[in-house]
Short mmCIF file of C-alpha atoms and ligand atoms in Angstrom, two decimals:
data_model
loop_
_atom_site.label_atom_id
_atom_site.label_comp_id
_atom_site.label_asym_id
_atom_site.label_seq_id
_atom_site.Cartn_x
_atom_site.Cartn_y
_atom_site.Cartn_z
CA UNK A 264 32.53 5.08 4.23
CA UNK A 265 31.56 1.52 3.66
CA UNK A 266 27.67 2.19 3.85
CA UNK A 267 27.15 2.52 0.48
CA UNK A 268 23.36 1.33 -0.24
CA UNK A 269 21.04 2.05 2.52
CA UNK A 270 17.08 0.60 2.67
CA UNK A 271 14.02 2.25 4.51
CA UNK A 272 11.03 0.40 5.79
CA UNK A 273 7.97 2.27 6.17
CA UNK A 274 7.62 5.70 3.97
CA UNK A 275 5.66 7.16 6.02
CA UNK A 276 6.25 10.47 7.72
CA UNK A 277 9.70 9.39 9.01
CA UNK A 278 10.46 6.51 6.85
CA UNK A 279 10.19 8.92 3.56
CA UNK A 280 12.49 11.70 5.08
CA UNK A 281 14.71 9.38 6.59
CA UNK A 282 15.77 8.22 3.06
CA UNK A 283 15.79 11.57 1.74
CA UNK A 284 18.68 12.29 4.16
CA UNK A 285 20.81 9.82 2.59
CA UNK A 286 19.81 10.00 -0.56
CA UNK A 287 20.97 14.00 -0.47
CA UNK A 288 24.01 12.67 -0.01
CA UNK A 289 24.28 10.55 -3.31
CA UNK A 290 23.48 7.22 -1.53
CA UNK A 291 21.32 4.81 -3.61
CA UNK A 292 18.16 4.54 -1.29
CA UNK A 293 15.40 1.78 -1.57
CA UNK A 294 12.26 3.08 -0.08
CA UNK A 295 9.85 0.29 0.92
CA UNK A 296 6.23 0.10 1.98
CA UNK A 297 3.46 -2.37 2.24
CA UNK A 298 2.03 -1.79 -1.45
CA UNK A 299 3.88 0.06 -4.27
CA UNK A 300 1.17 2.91 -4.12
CA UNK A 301 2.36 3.64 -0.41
CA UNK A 302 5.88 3.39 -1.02
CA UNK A 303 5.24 6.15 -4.07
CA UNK A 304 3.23 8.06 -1.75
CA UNK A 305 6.72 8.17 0.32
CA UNK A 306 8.34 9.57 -2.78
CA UNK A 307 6.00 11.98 -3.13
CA UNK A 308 6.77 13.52 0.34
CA UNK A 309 10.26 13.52 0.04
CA UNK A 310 9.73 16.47 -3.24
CA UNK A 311 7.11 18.01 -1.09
CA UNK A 312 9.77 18.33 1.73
CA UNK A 313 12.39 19.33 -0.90
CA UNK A 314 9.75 21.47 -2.59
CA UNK A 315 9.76 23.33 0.86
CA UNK A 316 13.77 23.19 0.79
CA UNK A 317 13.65 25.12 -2.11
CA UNK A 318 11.15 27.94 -1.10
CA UNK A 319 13.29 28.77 1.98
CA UNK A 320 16.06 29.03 -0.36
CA UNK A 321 17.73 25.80 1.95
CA UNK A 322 18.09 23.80 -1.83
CA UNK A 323 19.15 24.07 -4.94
CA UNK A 324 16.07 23.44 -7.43
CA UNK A 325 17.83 21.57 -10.44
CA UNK A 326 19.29 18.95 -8.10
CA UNK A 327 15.77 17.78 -6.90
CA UNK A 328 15.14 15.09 -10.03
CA UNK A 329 18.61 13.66 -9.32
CA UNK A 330 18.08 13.35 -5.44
CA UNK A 331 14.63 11.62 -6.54
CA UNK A 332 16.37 9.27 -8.93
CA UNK A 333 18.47 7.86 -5.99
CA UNK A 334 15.13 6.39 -4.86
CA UNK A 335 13.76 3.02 -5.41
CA UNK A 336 10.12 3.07 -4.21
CA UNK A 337 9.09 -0.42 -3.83
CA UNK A 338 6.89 -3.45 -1.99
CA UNK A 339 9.10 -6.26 -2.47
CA UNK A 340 11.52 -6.62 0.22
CA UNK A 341 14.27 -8.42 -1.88
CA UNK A 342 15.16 -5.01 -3.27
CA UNK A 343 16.90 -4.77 0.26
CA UNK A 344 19.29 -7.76 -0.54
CA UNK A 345 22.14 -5.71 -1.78
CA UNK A 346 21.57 -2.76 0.95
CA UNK A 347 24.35 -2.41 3.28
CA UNK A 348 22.22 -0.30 5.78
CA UNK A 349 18.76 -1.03 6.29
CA UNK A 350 16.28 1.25 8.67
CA UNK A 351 12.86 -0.13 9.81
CA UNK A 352 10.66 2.98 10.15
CA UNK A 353 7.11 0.72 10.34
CA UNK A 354 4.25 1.34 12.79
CA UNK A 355 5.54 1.65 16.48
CA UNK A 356 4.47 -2.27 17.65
CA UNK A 357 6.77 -4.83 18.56
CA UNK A 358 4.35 -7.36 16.48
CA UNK A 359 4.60 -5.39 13.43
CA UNK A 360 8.41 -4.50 13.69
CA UNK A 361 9.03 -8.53 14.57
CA UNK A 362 7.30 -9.86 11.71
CA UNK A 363 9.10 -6.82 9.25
CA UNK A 364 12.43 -8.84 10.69
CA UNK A 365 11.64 -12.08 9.44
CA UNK A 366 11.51 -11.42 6.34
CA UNK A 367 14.54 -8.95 6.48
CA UNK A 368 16.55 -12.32 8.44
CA UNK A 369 15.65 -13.92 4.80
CA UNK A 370 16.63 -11.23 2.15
CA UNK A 371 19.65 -9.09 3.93
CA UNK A 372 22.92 -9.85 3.00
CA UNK A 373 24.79 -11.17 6.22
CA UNK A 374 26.63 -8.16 7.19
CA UNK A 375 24.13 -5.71 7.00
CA UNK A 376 23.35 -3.59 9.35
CA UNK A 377 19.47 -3.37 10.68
CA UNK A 378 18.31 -0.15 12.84
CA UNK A 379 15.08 0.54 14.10
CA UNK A 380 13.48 4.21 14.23
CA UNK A 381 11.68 3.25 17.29
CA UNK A 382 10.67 5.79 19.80
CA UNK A 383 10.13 3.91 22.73
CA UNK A 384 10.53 -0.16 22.58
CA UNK A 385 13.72 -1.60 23.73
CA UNK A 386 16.65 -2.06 21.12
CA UNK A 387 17.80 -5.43 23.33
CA UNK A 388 13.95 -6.55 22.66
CA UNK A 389 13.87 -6.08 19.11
CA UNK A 390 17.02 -7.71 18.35
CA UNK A 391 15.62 -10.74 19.98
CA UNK A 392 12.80 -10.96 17.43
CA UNK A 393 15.92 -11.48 14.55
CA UNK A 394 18.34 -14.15 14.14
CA UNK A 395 20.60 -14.49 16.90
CA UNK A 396 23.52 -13.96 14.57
CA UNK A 397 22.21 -10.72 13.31
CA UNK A 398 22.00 -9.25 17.11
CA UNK A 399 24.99 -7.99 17.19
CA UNK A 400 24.21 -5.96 13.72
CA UNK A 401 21.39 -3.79 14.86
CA UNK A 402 20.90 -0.52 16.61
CA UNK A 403 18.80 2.08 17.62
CA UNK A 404 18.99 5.24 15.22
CA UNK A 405 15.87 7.48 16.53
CA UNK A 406 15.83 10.43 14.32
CA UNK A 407 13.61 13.61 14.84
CA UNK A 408 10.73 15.04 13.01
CA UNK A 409 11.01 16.33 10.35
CA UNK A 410 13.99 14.14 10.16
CA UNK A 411 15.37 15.95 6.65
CA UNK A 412 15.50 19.15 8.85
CA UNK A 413 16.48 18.24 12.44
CA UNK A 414 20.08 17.67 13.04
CA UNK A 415 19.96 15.22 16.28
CA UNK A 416 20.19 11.59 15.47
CA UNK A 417 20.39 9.20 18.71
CA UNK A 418 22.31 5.93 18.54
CA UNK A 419 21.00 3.39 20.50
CA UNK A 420 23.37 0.21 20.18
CA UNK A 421 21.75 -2.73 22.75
CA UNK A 422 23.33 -5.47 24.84
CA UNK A 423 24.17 -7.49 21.87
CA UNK A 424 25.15 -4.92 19.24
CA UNK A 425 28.89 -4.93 18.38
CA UNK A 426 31.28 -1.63 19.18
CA UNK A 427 32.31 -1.74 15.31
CA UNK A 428 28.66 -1.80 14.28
CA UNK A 429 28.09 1.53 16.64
CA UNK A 430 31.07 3.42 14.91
CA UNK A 431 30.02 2.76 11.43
CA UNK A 432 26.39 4.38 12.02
CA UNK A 433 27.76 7.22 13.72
CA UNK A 434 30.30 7.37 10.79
CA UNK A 435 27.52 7.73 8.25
CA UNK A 436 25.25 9.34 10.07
CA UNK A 437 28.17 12.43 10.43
CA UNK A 438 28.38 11.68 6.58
CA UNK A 439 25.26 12.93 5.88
CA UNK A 440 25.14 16.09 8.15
CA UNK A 441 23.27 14.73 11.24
CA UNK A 442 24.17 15.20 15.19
CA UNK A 443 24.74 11.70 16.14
CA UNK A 444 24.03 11.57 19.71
CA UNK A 445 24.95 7.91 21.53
CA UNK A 446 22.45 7.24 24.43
CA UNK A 447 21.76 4.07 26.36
CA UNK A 448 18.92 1.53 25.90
CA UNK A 449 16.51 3.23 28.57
CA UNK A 450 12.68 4.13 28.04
CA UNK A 451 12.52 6.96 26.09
CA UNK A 452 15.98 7.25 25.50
CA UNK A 453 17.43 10.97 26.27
CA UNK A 454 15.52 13.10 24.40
CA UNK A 455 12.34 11.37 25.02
CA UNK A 456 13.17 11.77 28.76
CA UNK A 457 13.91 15.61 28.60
CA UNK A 458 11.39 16.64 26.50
CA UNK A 459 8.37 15.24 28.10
CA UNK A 460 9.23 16.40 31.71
CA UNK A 461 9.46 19.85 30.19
CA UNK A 462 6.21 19.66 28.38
CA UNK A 463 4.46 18.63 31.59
CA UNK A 464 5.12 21.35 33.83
CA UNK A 465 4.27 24.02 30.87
CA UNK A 466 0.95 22.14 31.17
CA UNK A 467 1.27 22.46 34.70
CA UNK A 468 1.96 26.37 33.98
CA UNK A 469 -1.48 26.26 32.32
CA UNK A 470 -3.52 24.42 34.62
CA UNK A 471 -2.40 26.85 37.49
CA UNK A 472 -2.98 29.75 35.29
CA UNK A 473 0.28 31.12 35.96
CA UNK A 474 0.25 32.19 31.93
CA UNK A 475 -1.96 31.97 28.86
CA UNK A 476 -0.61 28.47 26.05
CA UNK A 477 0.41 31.94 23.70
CA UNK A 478 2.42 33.73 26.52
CA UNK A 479 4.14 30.19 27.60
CA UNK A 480 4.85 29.48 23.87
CA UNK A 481 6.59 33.27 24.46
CA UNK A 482 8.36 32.20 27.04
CA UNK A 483 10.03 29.25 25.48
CA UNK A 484 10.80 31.61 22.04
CA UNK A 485 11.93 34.72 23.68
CA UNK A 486 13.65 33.53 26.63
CA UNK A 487 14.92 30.39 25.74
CA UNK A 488 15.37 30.39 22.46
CA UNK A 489 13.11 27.33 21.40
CA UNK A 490 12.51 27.93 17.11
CA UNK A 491 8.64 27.28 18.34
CA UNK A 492 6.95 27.51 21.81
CA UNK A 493 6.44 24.25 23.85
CA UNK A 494 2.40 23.89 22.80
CA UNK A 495 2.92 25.08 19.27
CA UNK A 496 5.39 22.08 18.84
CA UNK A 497 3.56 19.77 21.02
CA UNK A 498 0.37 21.22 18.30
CA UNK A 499 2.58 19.74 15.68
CA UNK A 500 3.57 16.16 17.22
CA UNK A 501 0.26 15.09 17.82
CA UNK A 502 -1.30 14.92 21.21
CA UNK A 503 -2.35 11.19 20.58
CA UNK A 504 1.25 10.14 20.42
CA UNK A 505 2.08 12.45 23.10
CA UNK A 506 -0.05 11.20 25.57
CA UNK A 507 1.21 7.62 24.53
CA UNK A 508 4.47 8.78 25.04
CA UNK A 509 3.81 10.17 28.67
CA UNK A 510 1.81 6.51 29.25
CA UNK A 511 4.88 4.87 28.29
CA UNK A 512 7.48 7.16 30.48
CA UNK A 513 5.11 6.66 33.58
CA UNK A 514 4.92 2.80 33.45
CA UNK A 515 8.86 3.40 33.74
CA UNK A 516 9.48 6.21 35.96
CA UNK A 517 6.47 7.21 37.70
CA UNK A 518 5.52 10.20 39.18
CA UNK A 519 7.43 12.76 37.41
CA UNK A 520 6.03 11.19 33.66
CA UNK A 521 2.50 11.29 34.52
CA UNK A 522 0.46 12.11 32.23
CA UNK A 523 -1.13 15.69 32.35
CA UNK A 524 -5.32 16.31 32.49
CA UNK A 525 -5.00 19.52 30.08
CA UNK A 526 -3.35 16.98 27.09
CA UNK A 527 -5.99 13.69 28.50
CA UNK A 528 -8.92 16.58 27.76
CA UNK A 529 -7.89 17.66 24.62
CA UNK A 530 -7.36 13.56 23.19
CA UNK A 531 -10.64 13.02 25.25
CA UNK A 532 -11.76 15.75 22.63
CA UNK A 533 -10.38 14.82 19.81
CA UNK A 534 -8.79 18.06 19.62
CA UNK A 535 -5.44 16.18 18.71
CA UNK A 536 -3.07 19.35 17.22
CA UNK A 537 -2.83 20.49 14.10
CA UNK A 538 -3.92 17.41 12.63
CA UNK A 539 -6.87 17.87 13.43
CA UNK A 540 -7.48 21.53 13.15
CA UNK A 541 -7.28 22.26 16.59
CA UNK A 542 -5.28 21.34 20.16
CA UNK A 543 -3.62 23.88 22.24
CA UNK A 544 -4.14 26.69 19.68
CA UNK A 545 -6.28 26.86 16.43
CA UNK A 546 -5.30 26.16 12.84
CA UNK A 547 -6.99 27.33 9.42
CA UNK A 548 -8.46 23.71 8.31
N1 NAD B 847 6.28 10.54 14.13
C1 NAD B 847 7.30 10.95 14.85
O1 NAD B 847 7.42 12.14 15.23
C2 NAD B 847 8.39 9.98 15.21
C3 NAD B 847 9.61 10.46 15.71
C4 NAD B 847 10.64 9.55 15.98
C5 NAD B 847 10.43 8.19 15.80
N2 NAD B 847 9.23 7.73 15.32
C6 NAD B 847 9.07 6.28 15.10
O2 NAD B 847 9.23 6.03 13.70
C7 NAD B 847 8.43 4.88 13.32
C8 NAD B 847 7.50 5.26 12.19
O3 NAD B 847 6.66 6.32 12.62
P1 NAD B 847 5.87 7.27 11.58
O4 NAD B 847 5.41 8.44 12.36
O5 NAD B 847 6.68 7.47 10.35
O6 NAD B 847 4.63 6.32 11.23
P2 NAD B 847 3.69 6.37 9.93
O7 NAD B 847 2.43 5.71 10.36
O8 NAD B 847 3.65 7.73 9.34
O9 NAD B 847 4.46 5.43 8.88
C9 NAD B 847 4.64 4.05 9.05
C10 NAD B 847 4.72 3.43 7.68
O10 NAD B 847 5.09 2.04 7.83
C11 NAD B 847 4.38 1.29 6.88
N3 NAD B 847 4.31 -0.09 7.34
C12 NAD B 847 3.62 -0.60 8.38
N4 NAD B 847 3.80 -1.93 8.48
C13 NAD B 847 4.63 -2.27 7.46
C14 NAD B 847 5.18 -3.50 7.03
N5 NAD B 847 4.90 -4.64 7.66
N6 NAD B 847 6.00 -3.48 5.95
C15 NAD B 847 6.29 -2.33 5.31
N7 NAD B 847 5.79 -1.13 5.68
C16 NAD B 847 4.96 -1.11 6.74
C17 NAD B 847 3.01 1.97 6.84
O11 NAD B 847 2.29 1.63 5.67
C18 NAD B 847 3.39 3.44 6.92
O12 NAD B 847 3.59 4.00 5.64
C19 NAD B 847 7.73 4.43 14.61
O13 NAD B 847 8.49 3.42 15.20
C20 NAD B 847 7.72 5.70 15.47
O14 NAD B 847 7.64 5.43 16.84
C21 NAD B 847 8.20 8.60 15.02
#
């Protein structure tokens, strides 16, 4: 494996657990935010997450400090210049994920690799915001949430990116335990795609009343096997960025994306998931 040092751009609720994946695996990880206080704050979720490891017996407790210690938390993006892997995990706008690759054009060492944990803005886009040289060098790696759990990582190369580039990020990604999964550089990828037209019609299911949000959630535990029901998870996600998502899926594909009136109510609500103590169910605050 020639990915040795690997930098993460945003520690925020993916950005923090994407680095704790590699840094797991003995990689030297530098974690960076927009102030030193938020980049700590990502440090700070990656023990909480191994903290949780631990309790469901999933990690070993005296190996936490040394996973830690593979961390750099910092603000200052020339910590990146040595990083032979860099992720940009910032806030999902092209503005914001354009400006974070000017200054990566000016401290990344030429042959570094740049990847973007977007959800839903075009890999062949973003590229365009970098130096035209560096095109070739970045990809699409969209991990799941919690990303230090879930196994399925999809590689999104664009136009531009080179074939090489594509085999070295599923190479590491394997490295480090993940499901590498290559998809092409369509609105919300594959998983995106799938997941959204099966949370629609069980909010169709509701708003028929063809079964209560608890017995659907059965239905998706019991009978397909789903670790948590469809409204539990959706709970979880957020219905904000749900909603977003379906927004963004419709624009593209139209009728079969659009977005439901039981999730529109609840954001109309502000009953957003667990977040915010309630959405499709109800959560101790
Ligand atoms: N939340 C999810 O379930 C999920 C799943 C897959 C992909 N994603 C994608 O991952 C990315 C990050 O999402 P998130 O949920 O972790 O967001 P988040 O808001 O939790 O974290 C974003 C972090 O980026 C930092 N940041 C913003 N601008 C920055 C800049 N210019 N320089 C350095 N740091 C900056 C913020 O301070 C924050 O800590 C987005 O592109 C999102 O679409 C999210």
């Amino acid at each position: 494996m020639t990915i040795k040092k690997v930098g993460v751009i945003g520690a925020g609720m993916m950005g923090a657990e994407i680095g704790l994946c590699f840094a797991k695996f003995d990689l030297d990880v530098v974690l960076i935010d927009r102030t030193n206080e938020l980049a700590e704050k990502g440090k700070v979720r990656q023990a909480e997450a191994l903290d949780k490891s631990i309790k469901k017996g999933k990690f070993e407790a005296e190996k936490k400090e040394a996973v830690l210690n593979k961390v750099l938390a910092s603000d200052d993006f020339k910590d990146l210049s040595d990083c032979d892997l860099v992720i940009e995990a910032v806030f999902e706008s092209l503005e914001v994920k354009s400006e974070t690759y000017g200054k990566l054009n000016e401290v990344c060492k030429e042959d570094c690799i740049i990847a973007s944990n977007t959800s839903s803005i075009s890999i062949t886009k973003l590229a365009a915001t970098l130096n035209r040289e560096r095109a070739g060098k970045f990809i699409g790696t969209h991990f799941n949430s919690p990303a230090s759990i879930m196994k399925l990582v999809e590689v999104i190369p664009g136009i531009l990116t080179d074939e090489e580039v594509v085999a070295e990020v599923i190479g590491v990604l394997k490295a480090i335990d993940k499901e590498p999964v290559k998809v092409k550089d369509v609105t919300g990828f594959a998983l995106n795609r799938l997941f959204h037209v099966f949370s629609a019609e069980a909010c169709r299911l509701l708003e028929e009343g063809v079964a209560s949000v608890e017995d659907i959630d059965k239905v998706c535990v019991y009978g397909l096997g789903h670790p948590v029901g469809i409204f539990k998870l959706l709970d979880n996600m957020g219905h904000d960025l749900n909603i977003s998502v379906d927004k963004i899926l419709y624009d593209e594909y139209g009728e079969r994306f659009r977005p439901n009136q039981e999730m529109q109510r609840r954001v109309d609500a502000g009953l957003l998931g667990r977040k915010t103590g309630e959405g499709f169910h109800k959560y101790d605050k």
